[in-house]
Coordinates of C-alpha atoms in Angstrom, one line a residue:
M59 CA -0.6 0.1 0.2
H60 CA 1.6 3.6 -1.2
R61 CA 1.5 6.1 2.0
T62 CA 1.9 9.6 1.3
P63 CA 4.2 11.4 3.8
P64 CA 2.4 13.9 6.0
T65 CA 4.5 16.6 4.3
Q66 CA 2.8 15.9 1.2
H67 CA -0.5 15.7 -0.2
P68 CA -1.8 12.1 -1.9
E69 CA -1.3 11.7 -5.7
A70 CA -4.1 12.7 -7.8
G71 CA -5.3 9.6 -9.0
E72 CA -6.3 8.7 -5.2
G73 CA -9.1 11.0 -5.1
P74 CA -12.4 9.4 -3.6
R75 CA -15.5 9.2 -5.5
S76 CA -17.9 12.0 -5.4
R77 CA -20.7 11.7 -3.0
D78 CA -23.3 13.9 -4.9
P79 CA -24.3 16.8 -3.6
Y80 CA -21.4 17.2 -1.0
D81 CA -23.1 19.3 1.9
L82 CA -20.1 21.6 1.9
L83 CA -16.8 21.7 -0.6
V84 CA -14.2 23.8 0.6
I85 CA -11.8 24.7 -1.9
G86 CA -8.4 25.3 -0.2
A87 CA -6.2 23.2 2.5
G88 CA -5.0 25.9 4.4
P89 CA -5.9 27.2 7.8
A90 CA -9.3 28.4 7.2
G91 CA -10.2 25.2 4.3
L92 CA -9.0 22.8 6.8
V93 CA -11.0 24.4 10.1
A94 CA -14.4 24.9 7.6
A95 CA -14.2 20.9 6.5
R96 CA -13.2 19.8 9.9
S97 CA -15.7 21.9 11.9
A98 CA -18.6 21.0 9.0
A99 CA -17.7 17.2 9.1
A100 CA -18.1 16.6 12.9
A101 CA -21.4 18.5 12.5
G102 CA -22.3 15.6 10.3
A103 CA -22.2 17.2 7.2
R104 CA -20.9 15.5 3.6
V105 CA -17.8 17.3 3.2
A106 CA -15.4 17.7 -0.3
L107 CA -11.7 19.1 0.3
I108 CA -9.8 20.4 -2.4
E109 CA -6.1 21.2 -2.6
S110 CA -3.9 21.9 -5.5
R111 CA -0.7 22.1 -3.4
Q112 CA -0.2 21.4 -0.2
L113 CA -2.1 20.7 3.1
G114 CA -1.7 23.6 5.6
G115 CA -0.9 26.2 2.5
N116 CA 0.9 28.8 2.7
C117 CA 1.0 29.7 6.4
L118 CA 2.6 26.2 7.5
H119 CA 4.8 26.3 4.6
Q120 CA 6.3 29.5 3.9
G121 CA 4.6 32.0 6.2
C122 CA 3.2 32.3 9.9
I123 CA 4.4 29.0 11.2
P124 CA 8.2 29.5 9.6
S125 CA 8.8 33.1 10.2
K126 CA 7.0 32.8 13.7
T127 CA 9.5 29.9 14.6
I128 CA 12.4 31.7 13.4
I129 CA 11.1 34.8 15.2
R130 CA 10.8 32.9 18.7
S131 CA 14.3 32.0 18.0
A132 CA 15.9 35.5 17.6
Q133 CA 13.5 36.7 20.5
L134 CA 15.4 33.8 23.0
I135 CA 19.0 35.1 21.4
A136 CA 18.4 38.7 22.3
E137 CA 16.7 38.0 25.6
M138 CA 19.5 36.0 26.5
R139 CA 22.0 38.5 25.4
N140 CA 20.3 41.0 27.3
G141 CA 20.1 39.2 30.6
P142 CA 22.4 41.3 32.7
N143 CA 20.1 43.9 32.2
F144 CA 17.7 41.9 34.8
G145 CA 20.2 40.5 36.7
I146 CA 20.8 37.3 34.9
G147 CA 24.3 36.4 34.0
A148 CA 24.1 34.9 30.4
P149 CA 27.0 33.2 28.6
A150 CA 29.4 35.9 27.3
D151 CA 29.1 34.2 23.6
V152 CA 25.7 33.7 22.8
T153 CA 26.1 32.1 19.1
V154 CA 23.5 31.3 16.7
D155 CA 23.0 27.6 15.1
F156 CA 21.2 28.8 12.1
P157 CA 21.1 25.1 10.8
A158 CA 19.8 23.8 14.2
I159 CA 16.9 26.7 14.2
M160 CA 16.3 25.3 10.4
V161 CA 15.6 21.6 12.2
R162 CA 13.3 23.1 15.0
L163 CA 11.7 24.9 12.1
R164 CA 11.2 21.5 10.3
R165 CA 10.1 19.7 13.4
V166 CA 7.4 22.2 14.3
R167 CA 5.6 22.5 10.5
D168 CA 5.9 18.5 10.7
R169 CA 4.2 18.6 14.0
I170 CA 1.4 20.7 13.0
Q171 CA 0.8 18.9 9.8
R172 CA 0.5 15.6 11.4
L173 CA -2.9 17.1 12.8
D174 CA -4.0 17.6 9.0
S175 CA -2.4 14.6 7.3
A176 CA -4.5 13.5 4.3
S177 CA -5.3 10.2 6.5
R178 CA -6.5 12.1 9.3
L179 CA -9.2 14.2 7.1
R180 CA -10.2 11.3 5.6
A181 CA -10.9 9.6 8.6
A182 CA -12.7 12.3 10.1
G183 CA -15.3 11.8 6.8
I184 CA -13.5 14.5 4.2
D185 CA -12.9 13.5 0.9
L186 CA -10.3 15.2 -0.3
H187 CA -9.4 15.5 -3.8
V188 CA -6.7 16.8 -5.3
G189 CA -6.3 19.2 -8.0
H190 CA -7.6 22.4 -9.3
A191 CA -11.3 23.3 -9.0
R192 CA -13.1 24.5 -11.6
F193 CA -16.6 25.6 -11.5
V194 CA -18.6 24.3 -14.3
S195 CA -22.2 25.7 -13.1
A196 CA -23.7 27.4 -10.0
D197 CA -23.6 23.9 -7.9
A198 CA -20.7 21.9 -9.3
V199 CA -17.1 22.1 -9.9
E200 CA -15.1 20.1 -11.8
V201 CA -11.3 18.4 -10.6
N202 CA -9.3 16.3 -12.3
G203 CA -11.8 15.3 -14.9
T204 CA -14.5 14.6 -11.7
R205 CA -17.7 16.6 -11.1
L206 CA -18.3 17.1 -7.7
R207 CA -21.9 18.7 -7.0
F208 CA -22.9 20.7 -3.5
K209 CA -25.0 22.5 -1.8
K210 CA -22.3 25.2 -0.6
A211 CA -19.2 26.2 -1.5
L212 CA -16.1 27.9 0.7
I213 CA -13.4 29.5 -1.0
A214 CA -10.6 29.4 0.7
T215 CA -7.6 29.8 -1.3
G216 CA -5.8 32.9 0.0
S217 CA -5.0 36.3 -0.7
H218 CA -4.0 35.5 -4.3
P219 CA -4.0 32.7 -6.5
P220 CA -0.2 31.0 -6.0
A221 CA 2.0 31.6 -9.1
A222 CA 2.5 29.5 -11.8

């Protein structure tokens, strides 16, 4: 059995068959899309989640999580260097090990990503479709040649489309 690592989304050919019509169809598996899909599924809705890139979106992979992780390391370094002003003895030579900071960043990102892996989403009753959604009518999209009908749709793709 092929298992997808948590840092990647499943292959496009692994998509589920449509459960028409879905109560909620969510386009975009970033923070907003993931929360909406999980919440709706927990309330008993039939949910389809469509993602064309990576689960977790820009926030997890390039934006919020990486930047906050690096900023926290920088804050700690500054606090250690400023320790004597607070009566705290700090090592005279506080050094920065950037490769170690990046290891921590990847560890934090992987821990978060495990919560929203493809297998956990499926276990929560969410049908995950990988590909680009294209609206073909007021109540249907097409993903990789499969038509998905819905009652409600949420477009949670972020503030601008990803670069090609």
